[in-house]
Amino acid sequence: MRRQQIAKSSDPSAVAAVRVMRLYIVGGAPNSVQALANLERICQQHLKGNYQLEIVDVFEQPLRALADGVIVTPSLIKLSPLPATHIVGNLSDQHKVLVALGL
Amino acid sequence: MTTAYPVAKAETDRQEAEVAFAAFIRRLIQDASTLQAIDSGEVDAIIDPVSGRAILLPEARAALRQGAAPTNQMLATLSHEEYQRLLAAGLEPVTLAVGDILHEPGELIQQIYFPNAGLLVSLLTTVQNHMAFEIGLVGSEGMVGLPVAQGIDTASVRAVVQGAGTALRMESSRFREALETSPVLQRTLHRYTHALIAQITQTAACNRFHQVEARLARWLLMASDRLQSNPLRFTHEGLADLLGVRRVGITVAATALQQQKLIQYRRGNITILDRAGLEASACECYQKIKDTFDRA
């Protein structure tokens, strides 16, 4: 099995900055599973290892989610580079995710 | 301790509780894009800021209640012991994203896949090495890598993921060994092979004889049956490739279906508004394929 190749971002500086992200999920829940798969694919194709991703299960750490202003899962937060951005849902709209990540 | 969220007292209160829950969510969430994500079924849980507890939405709760049990209908025909034996022999869960290619024509089929509910895989035939159109759709009713069950190692079609989700996969050689000792799985595979051949045959006739609008309606119904979600997320380009027509053909057909208020098409999101109406607009192939699978 392999991931399909798609067009990469045309702006090389967009890839240079390390993206620090936090994904809030519920382990095993369908949208969370999809969000993780979609995000992994996007990272593989557009960030080439140039990112840090922390995955937080809100059943284990709900207060961390609230501290980040997260009230629903799955939610992805880009912490760095600033400005911080926030996207909700299963991340199947790749364009929306790329915009939120500043790519 | 009082809780800030509504709790059903009993099953009889279920409907009332769900209405109260929906109202509760709307009180909590003001942000339009978050509400939109909830309405499109893309949210699993909500965190109640008062109690600090995560509350599962009904669909996620139902999915998690099933636990590790597969939602693939072929694996569901196996007894618990047989399923455990397959797990011990190397059947393993995997998450797949849209665009993942499971095999290409002419390649060795390394792994076979049993999609769980929500995963959608297109079988595409390629012409002149670059043009491809769809000849079959596989969801949780089936399996990808069927030739392996017939002793064939090489793929004749491209299998590509159209709807992200999970599957159970197994190395082809191990699957073939496991199959030899499981008459139940053999019978299930024989029935599925028959249904898939019927689907491919019907699709071939459909591609030759039916108008794009009827074919698009048929495809959307088949995809929605397997994805079990609404809206569906597909671009005109993607649909044109799958149905082997030009993009403008899909645009015209989608506009016609939208004007009849059967679907709503907005920025790649296709919502089926009137399922019965869409079935009436689809060619006979939808019902024929569905009947074959229901009987198999």
Coordinates of C-alpha atoms in Angstrom, one line a residue:
Chain A
M1 CA 0.0 0.0 0.0
R2 CA 1.2 3.5 -0.7
R3 CA 0.1 7.0 -0.4
Q4 CA -0.9 8.8 -3.6
Q5 CA 1.4 11.6 -4.6
I6 CA -0.2 15.0 -4.9
A7 CA 1.0 18.5 -5.8
K8 CA 3.2 20.0 -3.1
S9 CA 3.1 23.6 -1.8
S10 CA 4.8 26.0 -4.2
D11 CA 6.2 28.1 -1.4
P12 CA 9.4 26.6 -0.1
S13 CA 9.5 28.9 3.0
A14 CA 6.1 27.4 4.1
V15 CA 7.8 24.0 4.5
A16 CA 10.9 25.4 6.2
A17 CA 9.2 26.4 9.5
V18 CA 8.6 23.6 12.0
R19 CA 4.9 23.1 12.6
V20 CA 4.0 22.3 16.2
M21 CA 0.6 20.8 16.3
R22 CA -1.7 19.2 18.9
L23 CA -4.6 16.9 17.9
Y24 CA -7.4 16.3 20.4
I25 CA -9.2 13.0 19.8
V26 CA -11.2 10.3 21.4
G27 CA -9.2 7.1 20.8
G28 CA -11.0 4.7 18.5
A29 CA -13.9 7.0 17.7
P30 CA -14.6 7.1 13.9
N31 CA -13.9 10.8 13.2
S32 CA -10.8 10.8 15.4
V33 CA -9.4 7.8 13.5
Q34 CA -10.1 9.6 10.2
A35 CA -8.6 12.9 11.4
L36 CA -5.4 11.1 12.5
A37 CA -5.1 9.3 9.1
N38 CA -5.8 12.4 7.1
L39 CA -3.3 14.5 9.2
E40 CA -0.6 11.8 8.9
R41 CA -1.0 11.8 5.1
I42 CA -0.9 15.6 4.9
C43 CA 2.2 15.8 7.1
Q44 CA 3.9 13.1 5.0
Q45 CA 3.2 14.9 1.8
H46 CA 3.6 18.5 2.8
L47 CA 5.8 18.7 5.9
K48 CA 8.3 15.9 5.2
G49 CA 9.1 15.3 8.9
N50 CA 9.4 19.0 9.6
Y51 CA 6.7 19.0 12.3
Q52 CA 5.9 18.0 15.9
L53 CA 2.5 16.4 16.6
E54 CA 1.1 15.7 20.0
I55 CA -2.0 13.6 20.2
V56 CA -4.2 14.1 23.3
D57 CA -7.1 11.8 24.2
V58 CA -9.8 14.0 25.8
F59 CA -11.1 11.1 27.9
E60 CA -7.7 10.9 29.5
Q61 CA -6.9 14.6 29.7
P62 CA -10.1 16.7 29.2
L63 CA -8.7 19.7 31.1
R64 CA -5.9 20.1 28.7
A65 CA -8.4 20.5 25.9
L66 CA -10.3 23.1 27.8
A67 CA -7.1 25.0 28.6
D68 CA -6.5 25.1 24.8
G69 CA -10.0 26.3 24.2
V70 CA -11.0 23.0 22.7
I71 CA -14.6 21.9 23.3
V72 CA -15.1 19.3 20.6
T73 CA -13.1 16.5 19.1
P74 CA -11.4 15.9 16.8
S75 CA -9.8 19.3 16.9
L76 CA -6.4 20.2 15.5
I77 CA -4.4 23.2 16.9
K78 CA -1.4 24.7 15.2
L79 CA 0.6 26.2 18.0
S80 CA 3.6 27.3 16.0
P81 CA 4.5 29.3 13.9
L82 CA 2.1 31.9 15.2
P83 CA -0.6 32.9 14.8
A84 CA -2.2 29.8 16.4
T85 CA -5.0 28.3 14.4
H86 CA -7.7 25.8 15.2
I87 CA -9.6 23.4 12.9
V88 CA -12.5 21.1 13.9
G89 CA -13.6 17.9 12.3
N90 CA -12.2 14.8 10.6
L91 CA -9.7 16.8 8.5
S92 CA -11.0 15.3 5.2
D93 CA -11.0 18.7 3.5
Q94 CA -7.3 18.9 2.7
H95 CA -7.5 22.4 1.4
K96 CA -8.9 23.7 4.7
V97 CA -6.3 21.9 6.7
L98 CA -3.5 23.3 4.5
V99 CA -4.8 26.8 5.0
A100 CA -5.1 26.3 8.8
L101 CA -1.5 25.1 8.8
G102 CA -0.4 28.1 6.7
L103 CA 0.8 25.9 3.8
Chain B
M1 CA -22.9 16.5 42.5
T2 CA -25.0 17.9 39.7
T3 CA -24.1 17.5 36.1
A4 CA -24.5 20.2 33.6
Y5 CA -25.5 17.9 30.8
P6 CA -28.7 16.0 30.3
V7 CA -28.7 12.3 31.2
A8 CA -31.4 9.8 30.0
K9 CA -33.2 8.1 32.9
A10 CA -34.2 5.1 30.8
E11 CA -34.4 3.9 27.2
T12 CA -38.0 5.4 27.0
D13 CA -36.5 8.8 27.7
R14 CA -34.0 8.4 24.9
Q15 CA -35.7 10.7 22.3
E16 CA -36.3 13.4 24.9
A17 CA -32.7 13.1 26.1
E18 CA -31.4 13.4 22.5
V19 CA -33.4 16.6 21.9
A20 CA -32.2 18.0 25.2
F21 CA -28.6 17.0 24.3
A22 CA -28.8 18.8 21.0
A23 CA -30.1 22.0 22.6
F24 CA -27.3 21.7 25.2
I25 CA -24.7 21.5 22.5
R26 CA -26.0 24.6 20.8
R27 CA -25.9 26.5 24.1
L28 CA -22.3 25.5 24.6
I29 CA -21.0 26.2 21.1
Q30 CA -21.3 29.6 19.4
D31 CA -18.8 29.1 16.7
A32 CA -20.4 28.6 13.3
S33 CA -17.7 26.4 11.8
T34 CA -17.8 24.1 14.9
L35 CA -21.6 23.8 14.6
Q36 CA -21.2 23.0 10.9
A37 CA -18.7 20.2 11.8
I38 CA -21.2 18.8 14.3
D39 CA -24.0 19.0 11.7
S40 CA -21.9 17.2 9.1
G41 CA -21.2 14.4 11.6
E42 CA -17.5 15.2 11.9
V43 CA -17.4 15.4 15.7
D44 CA -17.0 12.5 18.2
A45 CA -17.2 14.2 21.6
I46 CA -17.9 17.5 23.3
I47 CA -16.2 18.6 26.5
D48 CA -18.5 20.1 29.1
P49 CA -16.6 23.1 30.5
V50 CA -18.7 22.9 33.8
S51 CA -18.0 19.3 34.7
G52 CA -14.7 19.0 32.7
R53 CA -16.0 15.7 31.3
A54 CA -15.9 14.6 27.7
I55 CA -19.3 13.5 26.4
L56 CA -19.5 11.1 23.4
L57 CA -22.0 11.9 20.6
P58 CA -24.4 9.1 19.9
E59 CA -22.6 7.8 16.7
A60 CA -19.2 7.7 18.3
R61 CA -20.7 6.0 21.4
A62 CA -22.3 3.3 19.1
A63 CA -19.0 2.8 17.3
L64 CA -17.0 2.5 20.5
R65 CA -19.5 0.2 22.1
Q66 CA -18.8 -2.3 19.3
G67 CA -15.2 -2.2 20.6
A68 CA -12.7 -4.2 18.6
A69 CA -15.4 -6.1 16.8
P70 CA -15.0 -5.7 13.0
T71 CA -17.9 -4.0 11.1
N72 CA -16.8 -5.8 7.9
Q73 CA -19.8 -8.0 7.0
M74 CA -17.7 -10.9 5.7
L75 CA -15.7 -11.1 8.9
A76 CA -18.9 -10.8 10.9
T77 CA -20.1 -14.2 9.4
L78 CA -17.2 -15.9 11.2
S79 CA -17.6 -17.5 14.6
H80 CA -15.7 -15.8 17.5
E81 CA -13.1 -18.7 17.5
E82 CA -12.5 -18.4 13.7
Y83 CA -12.1 -14.6 13.9
Q84 CA -9.6 -15.0 16.8
R85 CA -7.7 -17.6 14.7
L86 CA -7.4 -15.0 11.8
L87 CA -6.1 -12.4 14.3
A88 CA -3.6 -14.8 15.5
A89 CA -2.5 -15.6 11.9
G90 CA -1.8 -11.9 11.3
L91 CA -5.1 -10.1 10.6
E92 CA -4.4 -6.5 11.8
P93 CA -6.3 -3.2 11.9
V94 CA -5.1 -0.4 9.6
T95 CA -6.2 3.2 9.0
L96 CA -6.5 4.3 5.4
A97 CA -6.7 7.8 4.0
V98 CA -8.3 9.1 0.8
G99 CA -6.0 8.5 -2.2
D100 CA -4.2 5.5 -0.7
I101 CA -3.5 2.9 -3.4
L102 CA -3.8 -0.6 -2.2
H103 CA -2.6 -2.2 -5.4
E104 CA -2.0 -1.4 -9.1
P105 CA -2.7 -3.6 -12.1
G106 CA 0.1 -6.0 -12.8
E107 CA 1.5 -5.8 -9.2
L108 CA 1.7 -8.5 -6.6
I109 CA -1.1 -8.2 -4.1
Q110 CA 0.9 -8.1 -0.9
Q111 CA -2.0 -7.6 1.4
I112 CA -5.7 -8.2 1.4
Y113 CA -8.1 -5.8 3.1
F114 CA -11.5 -6.2 4.8
P115 CA -12.9 -2.6 5.0
N116 CA -14.8 -1.6 8.1
A117 CA -18.0 0.5 7.8
G118 CA -17.2 3.9 6.4
L119 CA -14.2 2.9 4.3
L120 CA -14.8 3.1 0.6
V121 CA -12.4 1.6 -2.0
S122 CA -12.8 2.0 -5.8
L123 CA -11.6 -0.7 -8.2
L124 CA -10.4 1.1 -11.3
T125 CA -9.4 -0.3 -14.7
T126 CA -6.7 1.5 -16.5
V127 CA -6.5 2.2 -20.3
Q128 CA -3.3 3.3 -22.0
N129 CA -1.6 3.4 -18.6
H130 CA -3.1 6.7 -17.6
M131 CA -6.9 6.8 -18.1
A132 CA -8.7 5.0 -15.3
F133 CA -12.4 4.5 -14.6
E134 CA -14.3 2.7 -12.0
I135 CA -15.6 -0.8 -12.5
G136 CA -16.4 -1.7 -8.9
L137 CA -16.9 -0.2 -5.4
V138 CA -15.9 -2.1 -2.2
G139 CA -17.1 -1.2 1.3
S140 CA -17.7 -3.1 4.5
E141 CA -19.7 -5.7 2.5
G142 CA -16.6 -7.0 0.8
M143 CA -12.9 -7.4 0.5
V144 CA -10.0 -5.9 -1.6
G145 CA -7.6 -8.4 -3.0
L146 CA -10.2 -11.0 -4.0
P147 CA -7.9 -12.7 -6.7
V148 CA -5.7 -14.0 -3.8
A149 CA -8.7 -16.2 -2.6
Q150 CA -8.7 -17.7 -6.1
G151 CA -5.0 -18.5 -6.0
I152 CA -4.0 -15.5 -8.2
D153 CA -1.2 -13.3 -6.9
T154 CA -1.3 -10.4 -9.4
A155 CA -3.8 -7.5 -9.4
S156 CA -5.7 -6.7 -12.6
V157 CA -7.2 -3.4 -11.3
R158 CA -6.1 -0.4 -9.3
A159 CA -7.7 -0.3 -5.8
V160 CA -7.8 3.3 -4.4
V161 CA -9.4 4.6 -1.2
Q162 CA -12.2 7.1 -1.9
G163 CA -13.5 7.4 1.7
A164 CA -11.1 7.3 4.7
G165 CA -11.6 4.8 7.5
T166 CA -10.3 1.5 9.0
A167 CA -9.9 -2.0 7.6
L168 CA -8.4 -5.3 8.7
R169 CA -5.6 -6.4 6.5
M170 CA -3.6 -9.6 6.2
E171 CA -0.6 -10.7 4.2
S172 CA -1.8 -12.5 1.1
S173 CA 0.2 -15.7 1.8
R174 CA -1.1 -16.0 5.3
F175 CA -4.6 -15.3 4.2
R176 CA -4.5 -18.1 1.7
E177 CA -3.2 -20.5 4.4
A178 CA -6.0 -19.4 6.8
L179 CA -8.6 -19.8 4.0
E180 CA -7.7 -23.4 3.5
T181 CA -8.9 -24.3 7.0
S182 CA -12.0 -22.1 7.1
P183 CA -15.0 -23.4 5.1
V184 CA -17.2 -20.6 6.4
L185 CA -14.9 -18.0 5.0
Q186 CA -14.6 -19.9 1.7
R187 CA -18.4 -19.9 1.4
T188 CA -18.6 -16.2 2.2
L189 CA -15.9 -15.5 -0.4
H190 CA -17.7 -17.5 -3.0
R191 CA -20.9 -15.5 -2.5
Y192 CA -19.0 -12.2 -2.5
T193 CA -17.2 -13.2 -5.7
H194 CA -20.5 -13.8 -7.4
A195 CA -21.9 -10.4 -6.2
L196 CA -18.8 -8.5 -7.2
I197 CA -18.7 -10.1 -10.7
A198 CA -22.4 -9.1 -11.0
Q199 CA -21.5 -5.5 -9.9
I200 CA -18.7 -5.3 -12.5
T201 CA -20.8 -6.7 -15.3
Q202 CA -23.7 -4.3 -14.5
T203 CA -21.2 -1.4 -14.3
A204 CA -19.8 -2.3 -17.7
A205 CA -23.3 -2.2 -19.3
C206 CA -24.2 0.9 -17.3
N207 CA -21.1 2.8 -18.6
R208 CA -22.0 1.9 -22.2
F209 CA -25.8 2.5 -22.2
H210 CA -26.8 5.0 -19.5
Q211 CA -26.8 8.8 -19.4
V212 CA -24.3 10.5 -17.1
E213 CA -27.1 11.9 -14.8
A214 CA -28.5 8.4 -14.1
R215 CA -25.0 7.0 -13.6
L216 CA -24.1 9.8 -11.2
A217 CA -27.2 9.1 -9.2
R218 CA -26.4 5.4 -9.1
W219 CA -22.8 6.1 -8.0
L220 CA -23.9 8.5 -5.2
L221 CA -26.4 6.0 -3.9
M222 CA -23.8 3.2 -3.9
A223 CA -21.2 5.4 -2.3
S224 CA -23.6 6.6 0.4
D225 CA -24.7 3.0 1.2
R226 CA -21.1 2.1 1.8
L227 CA -19.8 5.3 3.4
Q228 CA -22.9 5.6 5.7
S229 CA -22.4 9.3 5.8
N230 CA -24.1 12.4 4.5
P231 CA -22.7 14.7 3.1
L232 CA -20.3 12.9 0.7
R233 CA -17.1 14.7 -0.2
F234 CA -16.2 14.5 -3.9
T235 CA -15.0 16.9 -6.5
H236 CA -16.4 17.1 -10.0
E237 CA -13.0 16.1 -11.3
G238 CA -12.9 13.1 -9.1
L239 CA -16.3 11.9 -10.1
A240 CA -15.6 12.5 -13.8
D241 CA -12.5 10.3 -13.5
L242 CA -14.5 7.5 -11.7
L243 CA -17.3 7.5 -14.2
G244 CA -15.0 7.9 -17.2
V245 CA -16.7 11.1 -18.5
R246 CA -15.6 14.7 -18.9
R247 CA -15.8 17.1 -16.0
V248 CA -18.4 19.2 -17.7
G249 CA -20.6 16.1 -18.0
I250 CA -20.6 15.7 -14.2
T251 CA -21.2 19.5 -13.7
V252 CA -24.3 19.3 -16.0
A253 CA -25.6 16.1 -14.3
A254 CA -25.0 17.4 -10.8
T255 CA -26.7 20.7 -11.6
A256 CA -29.7 18.8 -13.0
L257 CA -29.9 16.6 -9.8
Q258 CA -29.6 19.7 -7.7
Q259 CA -32.3 21.6 -9.6
Q260 CA -34.6 18.6 -8.9
K261 CA -33.7 19.1 -5.2
L262 CA -32.4 15.5 -5.0
I263 CA -28.9 16.6 -3.9
Q264 CA -27.2 19.7 -2.7
Y265 CA -23.7 20.3 -4.0
R266 CA -21.6 22.8 -2.2
R267 CA -17.8 23.1 -2.3
G268 CA -17.1 19.4 -2.8
N269 CA -19.8 18.4 -0.3
I270 CA -22.6 16.4 -1.8
T271 CA -25.7 16.0 0.5
I272 CA -28.4 13.6 -0.6
L273 CA -31.6 15.5 0.1
D274 CA -34.2 13.1 -1.3
R275 CA -33.0 9.5 -1.4
A276 CA -36.2 8.1 -2.9
G277 CA -36.1 10.7 -5.6
L278 CA -32.4 10.0 -6.3
E279 CA -33.2 6.3 -6.6
A280 CA -35.9 7.1 -9.1
S281 CA -33.4 9.2 -11.1
A282 CA -30.7 6.4 -11.0
C283 CA -30.6 3.8 -13.7
E284 CA -31.9 0.3 -12.9
C285 CA -28.3 -0.8 -12.3
Y286 CA -28.4 0.6 -8.7
Q287 CA -31.3 -1.7 -7.6
K288 CA -29.9 -4.7 -9.6
I289 CA -26.5 -4.4 -7.9
K290 CA -28.1 -3.9 -4.5
D291 CA -30.4 -6.9 -4.9
T292 CA -27.5 -9.1 -5.9
F293 CA -25.6 -8.2 -2.8
D294 CA -28.6 -8.6 -0.6
R295 CA -29.2 -12.1 -2.0
A296 CA -25.5 -13.1 -1.8

